[in-house]
């Protein structure tokens, strides 16, 4: 279950991403995904700008996002997230997955074909999307 730190980080990520990349991407928190490889609800899903039908909402997205962001919750095992990434996200076509570890103020970016990138300070850069954020802006 998410705690206060988790919720704060999720909010900060959404704000920082939208400030910089709103013209290029849509950022959907807690969006239900129904992918060919399984169902999941990432903390944040990043899509290329989407079209919206305000008369008919989409509850479950069936197209994979470009990127998913998962924030480790206090009672969650890291393997829960890495298993989901390997079994659900990457086989469905997700290009990158971020794992945010609040107690360590660390972000790991996983891609299907590159080594894991680990960030503990400075600028986070996602090789799949080109998104860059200052790590300190997430954990303030």
mmCIF file of N, CA and C in Angstrom:
data_model
loop_
_atom_site.group_PDB
_atom_site.id
_atom_site.type_symbol
_atom_site.label_atom_id
_atom_site.label_comp_id
_atom_site.label_asym_id
_atom_site.label_seq_id
_atom_site.Cartn_x
_atom_site.Cartn_y
_atom_site.Cartn_z
ATOM 1 N N UNK A 1 0.856 -1.180 0.000
ATOM 2 C CA UNK A 1 0.000 0.000 0.000
ATOM 3 C C UNK A 1 0.902 1.243 0.000
ATOM 4 N N UNK A 2 0.614 2.188 -0.859
ATOM 5 C CA UNK A 2 1.441 3.397 -0.932
ATOM 6 C C UNK A 2 1.341 4.229 0.346
ATOM 7 N N UNK A 3 2.444 4.815 0.713
ATOM 8 C CA UNK A 3 2.488 5.710 1.860
ATOM 9 C C UNK A 3 2.647 7.155 1.415
ATOM 10 N N UNK A 4 2.854 8.010 2.381
ATOM 11 C CA UNK A 4 2.976 9.445 2.122
ATOM 12 C C UNK A 4 4.149 9.751 1.190
ATOM 13 N N UNK A 5 5.304 9.132 1.432
ATOM 14 C CA UNK A 5 6.470 9.378 0.578
ATOM 15 C C UNK A 5 6.202 8.947 -0.861
ATOM 16 N N UNK A 6 5.591 7.776 -0.998
ATOM 17 C CA UNK A 6 5.236 7.259 -2.323
ATOM 18 C C UNK A 6 4.334 8.252 -3.051
ATOM 19 N N UNK A 7 3.303 8.708 -2.374
ATOM 20 C CA UNK A 7 2.354 9.639 -2.993
ATOM 21 C C UNK A 7 3.018 10.959 -3.364
ATOM 22 N N UNK A 8 3.901 11.437 -2.513
ATOM 23 C CA UNK A 8 4.612 12.692 -2.801
ATOM 24 C C UNK A 8 5.483 12.542 -4.045
ATOM 25 N N UNK A 9 6.209 11.438 -4.137
ATOM 26 C CA UNK A 9 7.075 11.215 -5.293
ATOM 27 C C UNK A 9 6.247 11.083 -6.563
ATOM 28 N N UNK A 10 5.143 10.368 -6.484
ATOM 29 C CA UNK A 10 4.277 10.220 -7.657
ATOM 30 C C UNK A 10 3.782 11.589 -8.126
ATOM 31 N N UNK A 11 3.381 12.416 -7.191
ATOM 32 C CA UNK A 11 2.924 13.769 -7.528
ATOM 33 C C UNK A 11 4.056 14.592 -8.139
ATOM 34 N N UNK A 12 5.236 14.578 -7.493
ATOM 35 C CA UNK A 12 6.376 15.359 -7.992
ATOM 36 C C UNK A 12 6.772 14.910 -9.396
ATOM 37 N N UNK A 13 6.799 13.621 -9.638
ATOM 38 C CA UNK A 13 7.129 13.125 -10.981
ATOM 39 C C UNK A 13 6.137 13.649 -12.005
ATOM 40 N N UNK A 14 4.857 13.552 -11.686
ATOM 41 C CA UNK A 14 3.828 14.005 -12.623
ATOM 42 C C UNK A 14 3.975 15.496 -12.917
ATOM 43 N N UNK A 15 4.204 16.291 -11.882
ATOM 44 C CA UNK A 15 4.354 17.740 -12.056
ATOM 45 C C UNK A 15 5.594 18.056 -12.888
ATOM 46 N N UNK A 16 6.731 17.482 -12.514
ATOM 47 C CA UNK A 16 7.986 17.777 -13.215
ATOM 48 C C UNK A 16 7.935 17.318 -14.670
ATOM 49 N N UNK A 17 7.381 16.147 -14.910
ATOM 50 C CA UNK A 17 7.280 15.644 -16.284
ATOM 51 C C UNK A 17 6.340 16.511 -17.119
ATOM 52 N N UNK A 18 5.190 16.857 -16.559
ATOM 53 C CA UNK A 18 4.221 17.665 -17.306
ATOM 54 C C UNK A 18 4.775 19.057 -17.614
ATOM 55 N N UNK A 19 5.513 19.648 -16.672
ATOM 56 C CA UNK A 19 6.098 20.977 -16.904
ATOM 57 C C UNK A 19 7.018 20.975 -18.121
ATOM 58 N N UNK A 20 7.780 19.926 -18.271
ATOM 59 C CA UNK A 20 8.806 19.894 -19.312
ATOM 60 C C UNK A 20 8.363 19.234 -20.620
ATOM 61 N N UNK A 21 7.440 18.267 -20.522
ATOM 62 C CA UNK A 21 7.187 17.420 -21.694
ATOM 63 C C UNK A 21 5.713 17.298 -22.068
ATOM 64 N N UNK A 22 4.888 18.213 -21.591
ATOM 65 C CA UNK A 22 3.450 18.130 -21.856
ATOM 66 C C UNK A 22 3.107 18.203 -23.343
ATOM 67 N N UNK A 23 3.913 18.887 -24.135
ATOM 68 C CA UNK A 23 3.639 19.009 -25.571
ATOM 69 C C UNK A 23 3.980 17.732 -26.334
ATOM 70 N N UNK A 24 4.709 16.849 -25.692
ATOM 71 C CA UNK A 24 5.210 15.649 -26.354
ATOM 72 C C UNK A 24 4.569 14.363 -25.827
ATOM 73 N N UNK A 25 4.262 14.348 -24.527
ATOM 74 C CA UNK A 25 3.797 13.123 -23.878
ATOM 75 C C UNK A 25 2.595 13.394 -22.986
ATOM 76 N N UNK A 26 1.827 12.321 -22.725
ATOM 77 C CA UNK A 26 0.790 12.333 -21.699
ATOM 78 C C UNK A 26 1.258 11.449 -20.556
ATOM 79 N N UNK A 27 0.985 11.883 -19.337
ATOM 80 C CA UNK A 27 1.429 11.193 -18.133
ATOM 81 C C UNK A 27 0.189 10.760 -17.362
ATOM 82 N N UNK A 28 -0.041 9.453 -17.297
ATOM 83 C CA UNK A 28 -1.265 8.922 -16.712
ATOM 84 C C UNK A 28 -0.950 8.172 -15.418
ATOM 85 N N UNK A 29 -1.297 8.752 -14.262
ATOM 86 C CA UNK A 29 -1.064 8.055 -13.000
ATOM 87 C C UNK A 29 -2.104 6.957 -12.779
ATOM 88 N N UNK A 30 -1.622 5.816 -12.264
ATOM 89 C CA UNK A 30 -2.510 4.709 -11.875
ATOM 90 C C UNK A 30 -3.438 4.266 -13.006
ATOM 91 N N UNK A 31 -2.963 4.277 -14.227
ATOM 92 C CA UNK A 31 -3.773 3.873 -15.377
ATOM 93 C C UNK A 31 -3.797 2.348 -15.485
ATOM 94 N N UNK A 32 -4.998 1.777 -15.528
ATOM 95 C CA UNK A 32 -5.130 0.332 -15.745
ATOM 96 C C UNK A 32 -4.649 -0.015 -17.141
ATOM 97 N N UNK A 33 -3.772 -1.012 -17.214
ATOM 98 C CA UNK A 33 -3.282 -1.509 -18.495
ATOM 99 C C UNK A 33 -3.746 -2.946 -18.667
ATOM 100 N N UNK A 34 -4.300 -3.236 -19.814
ATOM 101 C CA UNK A 34 -4.646 -4.615 -20.159
ATOM 102 C C UNK A 34 -3.860 -4.957 -21.418
ATOM 103 N N UNK A 35 -2.680 -5.486 -21.199
ATOM 104 C CA UNK A 35 -1.742 -5.777 -22.277
ATOM 105 C C UNK A 35 -1.835 -7.252 -22.648
ATOM 106 N N UNK A 36 -1.356 -7.637 -23.822
ATOM 107 C CA UNK A 36 -1.404 -9.050 -24.206
ATOM 108 C C UNK A 36 -0.672 -9.959 -23.212
ATOM 109 N N UNK A 37 0.267 -9.402 -22.478
ATOM 110 C CA UNK A 37 1.073 -10.180 -21.537
ATOM 111 C C UNK A 37 0.528 -10.153 -20.110
ATOM 112 N N UNK A 38 -0.522 -9.387 -19.863
ATOM 113 C CA UNK A 38 -1.115 -9.334 -18.535
ATOM 114 C C UNK A 38 -1.625 -7.952 -18.178
ATOM 115 N N UNK A 39 -2.256 -7.889 -17.014
ATOM 116 C CA UNK A 39 -2.786 -6.617 -16.524
ATOM 117 C C UNK A 39 -1.834 -6.028 -15.496
ATOM 118 N N UNK A 40 -1.781 -4.709 -15.464
ATOM 119 C CA UNK A 40 -0.922 -4.011 -14.511
ATOM 120 C C UNK A 40 -1.438 -2.591 -14.319
ATOM 121 N N UNK A 41 -1.037 -2.003 -13.211
ATOM 122 C CA UNK A 41 -1.361 -0.606 -12.920
ATOM 123 C C UNK A 41 -0.071 0.075 -12.457
ATOM 124 N N UNK A 42 0.688 0.654 -13.389
ATOM 125 C CA UNK A 42 1.909 1.346 -12.974
ATOM 126 C C UNK A 42 1.566 2.640 -12.232
ATOM 127 N N UNK A 43 2.501 3.100 -11.439
ATOM 128 C CA UNK A 43 2.285 4.371 -10.743
ATOM 129 C C UNK A 43 2.153 5.518 -11.736
ATOM 130 N N UNK A 44 2.869 5.433 -12.835
ATOM 131 C CA UNK A 44 2.784 6.442 -13.892
ATOM 132 C C UNK A 44 3.075 5.767 -15.226
ATOM 133 N N UNK A 45 2.241 6.029 -16.213
ATOM 134 C CA UNK A 45 2.454 5.518 -17.569
ATOM 135 C C UNK A 45 2.664 6.713 -18.491
ATOM 136 N N UNK A 46 3.676 6.623 -19.334
ATOM 137 C CA UNK A 46 3.999 7.711 -20.256
ATOM 138 C C UNK A 46 3.675 7.261 -21.671
ATOM 139 N N UNK A 47 2.813 8.039 -22.328
ATOM 140 C CA UNK A 47 2.393 7.778 -23.705
ATOM 141 C C UNK A 47 2.748 8.972 -24.579
ATOM 142 N N UNK A 48 2.968 8.735 -25.877
ATOM 143 C CA UNK A 48 2.995 9.886 -26.792
ATOM 144 C C UNK A 48 1.638 10.577 -26.671
ATOM 145 N N UNK A 49 1.575 11.864 -26.946
ATOM 146 C CA UNK A 49 0.303 12.578 -26.788
ATOM 147 C C UNK A 49 -0.855 11.784 -27.371
ATOM 148 N N UNK A 50 -1.904 11.666 -26.564
ATOM 149 C CA UNK A 50 -3.089 10.883 -26.911
ATOM 150 C C UNK A 50 -4.219 11.806 -27.351
ATOM 151 N N UNK A 51 -5.207 11.240 -28.017
ATOM 152 C CA UNK A 51 -6.440 11.977 -28.295
ATOM 153 C C UNK A 51 -7.466 11.550 -27.248
ATOM 154 N N UNK A 52 -8.358 12.466 -26.902
ATOM 155 C CA UNK A 52 -9.325 12.213 -25.843
ATOM 156 C C UNK A 52 -10.736 12.389 -26.375
ATOM 157 N N UNK A 53 -11.619 11.470 -25.985
ATOM 158 C CA UNK A 53 -13.042 11.554 -26.268
ATOM 159 C C UNK A 53 -13.719 11.780 -24.919
ATOM 160 N N UNK A 54 -14.125 13.006 -24.665
ATOM 161 C CA UNK A 54 -14.662 13.355 -23.356
ATOM 162 C C UNK A 54 -16.037 12.743 -23.105
ATOM 163 N N UNK A 55 -16.689 12.229 -24.149
ATOM 164 C CA UNK A 55 -17.985 11.569 -23.987
ATOM 165 C C UNK A 55 -17.830 10.081 -23.673
ATOM 166 N N UNK A 56 -16.685 9.516 -24.027
ATOM 167 C CA UNK A 56 -16.465 8.084 -23.811
ATOM 168 C C UNK A 56 -15.048 7.884 -23.275
ATOM 169 N N UNK A 57 -14.968 7.523 -22.024
ATOM 170 C CA UNK A 57 -13.666 7.355 -21.387
ATOM 171 C C UNK A 57 -13.116 5.953 -21.652
ATOM 172 N N UNK A 58 -11.818 5.822 -21.557
ATOM 173 C CA UNK A 58 -11.145 4.536 -21.672
ATOM 174 C C UNK A 58 -10.676 4.145 -20.280
ATOM 175 N N UNK A 59 -11.204 3.040 -19.772
ATOM 176 C CA UNK A 59 -10.855 2.603 -18.426
ATOM 177 C C UNK A 59 -9.556 1.812 -18.432
ATOM 178 N N UNK A 60 -9.409 0.913 -19.399
ATOM 179 C CA UNK A 60 -8.189 0.104 -19.507
ATOM 180 C C UNK A 60 -7.516 0.370 -20.841
ATOM 181 N N UNK A 61 -6.273 0.766 -20.773
ATOM 182 C CA UNK A 61 -5.491 0.986 -21.990
ATOM 183 C C UNK A 61 -4.967 -0.366 -22.471
ATOM 184 N N UNK A 62 -5.104 -0.611 -23.764
ATOM 185 C CA UNK A 62 -4.606 -1.866 -24.328
ATOM 186 C C UNK A 62 -3.311 -1.668 -25.113
ATOM 187 N N UNK A 63 -2.994 -0.435 -25.455
ATOM 188 C CA UNK A 63 -1.707 -0.143 -26.094
ATOM 189 C C UNK A 63 -0.666 0.069 -25.000
ATOM 190 N N UNK A 64 0.515 -0.504 -25.162
ATOM 191 C CA UNK A 64 1.528 -0.319 -24.122
ATOM 192 C C UNK A 64 2.032 1.118 -24.092
ATOM 193 N N UNK A 65 2.325 1.626 -22.906
ATOM 194 C CA UNK A 65 2.955 2.942 -22.830
ATOM 195 C C UNK A 65 4.402 2.850 -23.301
ATOM 196 N N UNK A 66 4.994 3.995 -23.593
ATOM 197 C CA UNK A 66 6.427 4.018 -23.900
ATOM 198 C C UNK A 66 7.236 3.662 -22.661
ATOM 199 N N UNK A 67 6.808 4.227 -21.534
ATOM 200 C CA UNK A 67 7.538 4.074 -20.279
ATOM 201 C C UNK A 67 6.553 3.856 -19.141
ATOM 202 N N UNK A 68 6.947 3.013 -18.197
ATOM 203 C CA UNK A 68 6.206 2.901 -16.942
ATOM 204 C C UNK A 68 7.134 3.330 -15.813
ATOM 205 N N UNK A 69 6.528 3.922 -14.801
ATOM 206 C CA UNK A 69 7.279 4.290 -13.599
ATOM 207 C C UNK A 69 6.625 3.585 -12.424
ATOM 208 N N UNK A 70 7.435 2.837 -11.694
ATOM 209 C CA UNK A 70 6.989 2.124 -10.501
ATOM 210 C C UNK A 70 7.752 2.678 -9.310
ATOM 211 N N UNK A 71 7.021 3.020 -8.263
ATOM 212 C CA UNK A 71 7.619 3.532 -7.034
ATOM 213 C C UNK A 71 7.503 2.433 -5.985
ATOM 214 N N UNK A 72 8.620 2.019 -5.441
ATOM 215 C CA UNK A 72 8.627 0.954 -4.448
ATOM 216 C C UNK A 72 7.878 1.416 -3.202
ATOM 217 N N UNK A 73 6.864 0.650 -2.807
ATOM 218 C CA UNK A 73 6.076 0.960 -1.615
ATOM 219 C C UNK A 73 6.730 0.327 -0.391
ATOM 220 N N UNK A 74 6.388 0.814 0.808
ATOM 221 C CA UNK A 74 7.060 0.334 2.020
ATOM 222 C C UNK A 74 7.012 -1.181 2.227
ATOM 223 N N UNK A 75 5.941 -1.829 1.858
ATOM 224 C CA UNK A 75 5.814 -3.266 2.095
ATOM 225 C C UNK A 75 5.894 -4.081 0.803
ATOM 226 N N UNK A 76 6.530 -3.529 -0.190
ATOM 227 C CA UNK A 76 6.622 -4.191 -1.490
ATOM 228 C C UNK A 76 8.051 -4.690 -1.698
ATOM 229 N N UNK A 77 8.168 -5.869 -2.287
ATOM 230 C CA UNK A 77 9.494 -6.410 -2.602
ATOM 231 C C UNK A 77 9.948 -5.887 -3.958
ATOM 232 N N UNK A 78 11.214 -5.594 -4.067
ATOM 233 C CA UNK A 78 11.775 -5.136 -5.338
ATOM 234 C C UNK A 78 11.546 -6.164 -6.442
ATOM 235 N N UNK A 79 11.596 -7.442 -6.091
ATOM 236 C CA UNK A 79 11.374 -8.486 -7.105
ATOM 237 C C UNK A 79 9.947 -8.456 -7.651
ATOM 238 N N UNK A 80 8.986 -7.965 -6.876
ATOM 239 C CA UNK A 80 7.624 -7.801 -7.414
ATOM 240 C C UNK A 80 7.652 -6.885 -8.634
ATOM 241 N N UNK A 81 8.428 -5.816 -8.540
ATOM 242 C CA UNK A 81 8.508 -4.854 -9.642
ATOM 243 C C UNK A 81 9.335 -5.395 -10.802
ATOM 244 N N UNK A 82 10.492 -5.969 -10.506
ATOM 245 C CA UNK A 82 11.335 -6.471 -11.604
ATOM 246 C C UNK A 82 10.657 -7.634 -12.323
ATOM 247 N N UNK A 83 9.938 -8.479 -11.595
ATOM 248 C CA UNK A 83 9.197 -9.574 -12.243
ATOM 249 C C UNK A 83 8.118 -9.022 -13.176
ATOM 250 N N UNK A 84 7.389 -8.003 -12.708
ATOM 251 C CA UNK A 84 6.342 -7.394 -13.539
ATOM 252 C C UNK A 84 6.947 -6.769 -14.800
ATOM 253 N N UNK A 85 8.077 -6.111 -14.647
ATOM 254 C CA UNK A 85 8.741 -5.487 -15.794
ATOM 255 C C UNK A 85 9.136 -6.538 -16.825
ATOM 256 N N UNK A 86 9.744 -7.621 -16.360
ATOM 257 C CA UNK A 86 10.230 -8.661 -17.275
ATOM 258 C C UNK A 86 9.100 -9.504 -17.872
ATOM 259 N N UNK A 87 8.032 -9.745 -17.107
ATOM 260 C CA UNK A 87 6.961 -10.629 -17.573
ATOM 261 C C UNK A 87 5.827 -9.908 -18.289
ATOM 262 N N UNK A 88 5.564 -8.662 -17.911
ATOM 263 C CA UNK A 88 4.403 -7.949 -18.463
ATOM 264 C C UNK A 88 4.819 -6.789 -19.364
ATOM 265 N N UNK A 89 5.640 -5.889 -18.845
ATOM 266 C CA UNK A 89 5.921 -4.654 -19.577
ATOM 267 C C UNK A 89 6.791 -4.861 -20.815
ATOM 268 N N UNK A 90 7.973 -5.416 -20.660
ATOM 269 C CA UNK A 90 8.877 -5.535 -21.810
ATOM 270 C C UNK A 90 8.317 -6.430 -22.918
ATOM 271 N N UNK A 91 7.739 -7.597 -22.612
ATOM 272 C CA UNK A 91 7.183 -8.409 -23.703
ATOM 273 C C UNK A 91 6.026 -7.730 -24.446
ATOM 274 N N UNK A 92 5.351 -6.781 -23.790
ATOM 275 C CA UNK A 92 4.233 -6.066 -24.427
ATOM 276 C C UNK A 92 4.703 -4.897 -25.278
ATOM 277 N N UNK A 93 5.987 -4.542 -25.188
ATOM 278 C CA UNK A 93 6.502 -3.455 -26.013
ATOM 279 C C UNK A 93 6.840 -2.176 -25.282
ATOM 280 N N UNK A 94 6.768 -2.163 -23.948
ATOM 281 C CA UNK A 94 7.181 -0.989 -23.184
ATOM 282 C C UNK A 94 8.682 -0.796 -23.405
ATOM 283 N N UNK A 95 9.089 0.437 -23.676
ATOM 284 C CA UNK A 95 10.480 0.729 -24.054
ATOM 285 C C UNK A 95 11.412 0.953 -22.863
ATOM 286 N N UNK A 96 10.867 1.468 -21.759
ATOM 287 C CA UNK A 96 11.690 1.677 -20.568
ATOM 288 C C UNK A 96 10.804 1.651 -19.331
ATOM 289 N N UNK A 97 11.412 1.241 -18.223
ATOM 290 C CA UNK A 97 10.709 1.188 -16.943
ATOM 291 C C UNK A 97 11.601 1.797 -15.874
ATOM 292 N N UNK A 98 11.023 2.717 -15.129
ATOM 293 C CA UNK A 98 11.748 3.330 -14.019
ATOM 294 C C UNK A 98 11.312 2.643 -12.732
ATOM 295 N N UNK A 99 12.270 2.365 -11.869
ATOM 296 C CA UNK A 99 11.972 1.926 -10.508
ATOM 297 C C UNK A 99 12.529 2.997 -9.579
ATOM 298 N N UNK A 100 11.642 3.580 -8.794
ATOM 299 C CA UNK A 100 12.022 4.631 -7.851
ATOM 300 C C UNK A 100 12.047 4.007 -6.454
ATOM 301 N N UNK A 101 13.160 4.184 -5.753
ATOM 302 C CA UNK A 101 13.313 3.623 -4.411
ATOM 303 C C UNK A 101 13.412 4.789 -3.423
ATOM 304 N N UNK A 102 12.283 5.146 -2.795
ATOM 305 C CA UNK A 102 12.242 6.340 -1.944
ATOM 306 C C UNK A 102 13.264 6.381 -0.810
ATOM 307 N N UNK A 103 13.444 5.313 -0.002
ATOM 308 C CA UNK A 103 14.375 5.455 1.125
ATOM 309 C C UNK A 103 15.813 5.751 0.692
ATOM 310 N N UNK A 104 16.187 5.299 -0.496
ATOM 311 C CA UNK A 104 17.545 5.520 -0.994
ATOM 312 C C UNK A 104 17.642 6.713 -1.939
ATOM 313 N N UNK A 105 16.494 7.340 -2.226
ATOM 314 C CA UNK A 105 16.423 8.459 -3.173
ATOM 315 C C UNK A 105 17.169 8.105 -4.461
ATOM 316 N N UNK A 106 16.789 6.969 -5.005
ATOM 317 C CA UNK A 106 17.447 6.400 -6.175
ATOM 318 C C UNK A 106 16.419 6.074 -7.241
ATOM 319 N N UNK A 107 16.815 6.230 -8.504
ATOM 320 C CA UNK A 107 15.988 5.820 -9.641
ATOM 321 C C UNK A 107 16.822 4.889 -10.515
ATOM 322 N N UNK A 108 16.225 3.754 -10.865
ATOM 323 C CA UNK A 108 16.839 2.815 -11.808
ATOM 324 C C UNK A 108 16.002 2.847 -13.078
ATOM 325 N N UNK A 109 16.642 2.940 -14.225
ATOM 326 C CA UNK A 109 15.929 2.874 -15.500
ATOM 327 C C UNK A 109 16.344 1.590 -16.202
ATOM 328 N N UNK A 110 15.340 0.765 -16.467
ATOM 329 C CA UNK A 110 15.553 -0.503 -17.144
ATOM 330 C C UNK A 110 15.032 -0.403 -18.567
ATOM 331 N N UNK A 111 15.756 -0.970 -19.490
ATOM 332 C CA UNK A 111 15.327 -1.090 -20.882
ATOM 333 C C UNK A 111 15.549 -2.545 -21.281
ATOM 334 N N UNK A 112 14.842 -3.009 -22.313
ATOM 335 C CA UNK A 112 14.976 -4.426 -22.675
ATOM 336 C C UNK A 112 16.367 -4.814 -23.171
ATOM 337 N N UNK A 113 17.119 -3.867 -23.710
ATOM 338 C CA UNK A 113 18.352 -4.237 -24.409
ATOM 339 C C UNK A 113 19.602 -3.491 -23.946
ATOM 340 N N UNK A 114 19.517 -2.814 -22.794
ATOM 341 C CA UNK A 114 20.675 -2.070 -22.294
ATOM 342 C C UNK A 114 20.871 -2.379 -20.813
ATOM 343 N N UNK A 115 22.079 -2.152 -20.301
ATOM 344 C CA UNK A 115 22.286 -2.332 -18.856
ATOM 345 C C UNK A 115 21.412 -1.359 -18.058
ATOM 346 N N UNK A 116 21.116 -1.735 -16.840
ATOM 347 C CA UNK A 116 20.332 -0.875 -15.947
ATOM 348 C C UNK A 116 21.125 0.398 -15.658
ATOM 349 N N UNK A 117 20.450 1.541 -15.775
ATOM 350 C CA UNK A 117 21.061 2.830 -15.438
ATOM 351 C C UNK A 117 20.572 3.215 -14.045
ATOM 352 N N UNK A 118 21.490 3.534 -13.154
ATOM 353 C CA UNK A 118 21.160 3.887 -11.781
ATOM 354 C C UNK A 118 21.549 5.340 -11.525
ATOM 355 N N UNK A 119 20.606 6.080 -10.934
ATOM 356 C CA UNK A 119 20.815 7.504 -10.670
ATOM 357 C C UNK A 119 20.629 7.772 -9.181
ATOM 358 N N UNK A 120 21.627 8.399 -8.571
ATOM 359 C CA UNK A 120 21.550 8.761 -7.157
ATOM 360 C C UNK A 120 21.625 10.271 -6.943
ATOM 361 N N UNK A 121 21.949 11.007 -8.000
ATOM 362 C CA UNK A 121 21.966 12.471 -7.940
ATOM 363 C C UNK A 121 22.041 13.004 -9.366
ATOM 364 N N UNK A 122 21.818 14.302 -9.482
ATOM 365 C CA UNK A 122 21.960 14.937 -10.788
ATOM 366 C C UNK A 122 20.820 14.650 -11.741
ATOM 367 N N UNK A 123 21.159 14.583 -13.009
ATOM 368 C CA UNK A 123 20.180 14.468 -14.085
ATOM 369 C C UNK A 123 19.883 13.011 -14.418
ATOM 370 N N UNK A 124 18.597 12.669 -14.408
ATOM 371 C CA UNK A 124 18.126 11.358 -14.855
ATOM 372 C C UNK A 124 17.853 11.493 -16.346
ATOM 373 N N UNK A 125 18.328 10.564 -17.148
ATOM 374 C CA UNK A 125 18.031 10.583 -18.577
ATOM 375 C C UNK A 125 17.558 9.205 -19.006
ATOM 376 N N UNK A 126 16.383 9.177 -19.624
ATOM 377 C CA UNK A 126 15.805 7.935 -20.119
ATOM 378 C C UNK A 126 16.230 7.755 -21.573
ATOM 379 N N UNK A 127 16.994 6.712 -21.894
ATOM 380 C CA UNK A 127 17.479 6.537 -23.261
ATOM 381 C C UNK A 127 16.367 6.231 -24.267
ATOM 382 N N UNK A 128 15.239 5.717 -23.805
ATOM 383 C CA UNK A 128 14.158 5.347 -24.722
ATOM 384 C C UNK A 128 13.317 6.542 -25.157
ATOM 385 N N UNK A 129 13.169 7.533 -24.277
ATOM 386 C CA UNK A 129 12.289 8.669 -24.576
ATOM 387 C C UNK A 129 13.033 9.991 -24.697
ATOM 388 N N UNK A 130 14.248 10.048 -24.179
ATOM 389 C CA UNK A 130 14.975 11.310 -24.138
ATOM 390 C C UNK A 130 14.552 12.201 -22.987
ATOM 391 N N UNK A 131 13.652 11.728 -22.145
ATOM 392 C CA UNK A 131 13.209 12.510 -20.990
ATOM 393 C C UNK A 131 14.359 12.647 -20.007
ATOM 394 N N UNK A 132 14.577 13.878 -19.540
ATOM 395 C CA UNK A 132 15.588 14.161 -18.521
ATOM 396 C C UNK A 132 14.950 14.954 -17.394
ATOM 397 N N UNK A 133 15.252 14.562 -16.174
ATOM 398 C CA UNK A 133 14.760 15.259 -14.983
ATOM 399 C C UNK A 133 15.878 15.356 -13.966
ATOM 400 N N UNK A 134 15.821 16.383 -13.155
ATOM 401 C CA UNK A 134 16.758 16.521 -12.054
ATOM 402 C C UNK A 134 16.252 15.676 -10.888
ATOM 403 N N UNK A 135 17.063 14.756 -10.425
ATOM 404 C CA UNK A 135 16.668 13.850 -9.346
ATOM 405 C C UNK A 135 16.256 14.611 -8.092
ATOM 406 N N UNK A 136 16.948 15.693 -7.795
ATOM 407 C CA UNK A 136 16.627 16.459 -6.593
ATOM 408 C C UNK A 136 15.213 17.051 -6.661
ATOM 409 N N UNK A 137 14.701 17.323 -7.860
ATOM 410 C CA UNK A 137 13.347 17.837 -8.011
ATOM 411 C C UNK A 137 12.280 16.819 -7.662
ATOM 412 N N UNK A 138 12.622 15.550 -7.729
ATOM 413 C CA UNK A 138 11.676 14.484 -7.404
ATOM 414 C C UNK A 138 11.586 14.284 -5.895
ATOM 415 N N UNK A 139 12.720 14.376 -5.221
ATOM 416 C CA UNK A 139 12.784 14.058 -3.797
ATOM 417 C C UNK A 139 12.782 15.290 -2.903
ATOM 418 N N UNK A 140 12.201 16.403 -3.374
ATOM 419 C CA UNK A 140 12.202 17.587 -2.499
ATOM 420 C C UNK A 140 10.938 17.651 -1.679
#
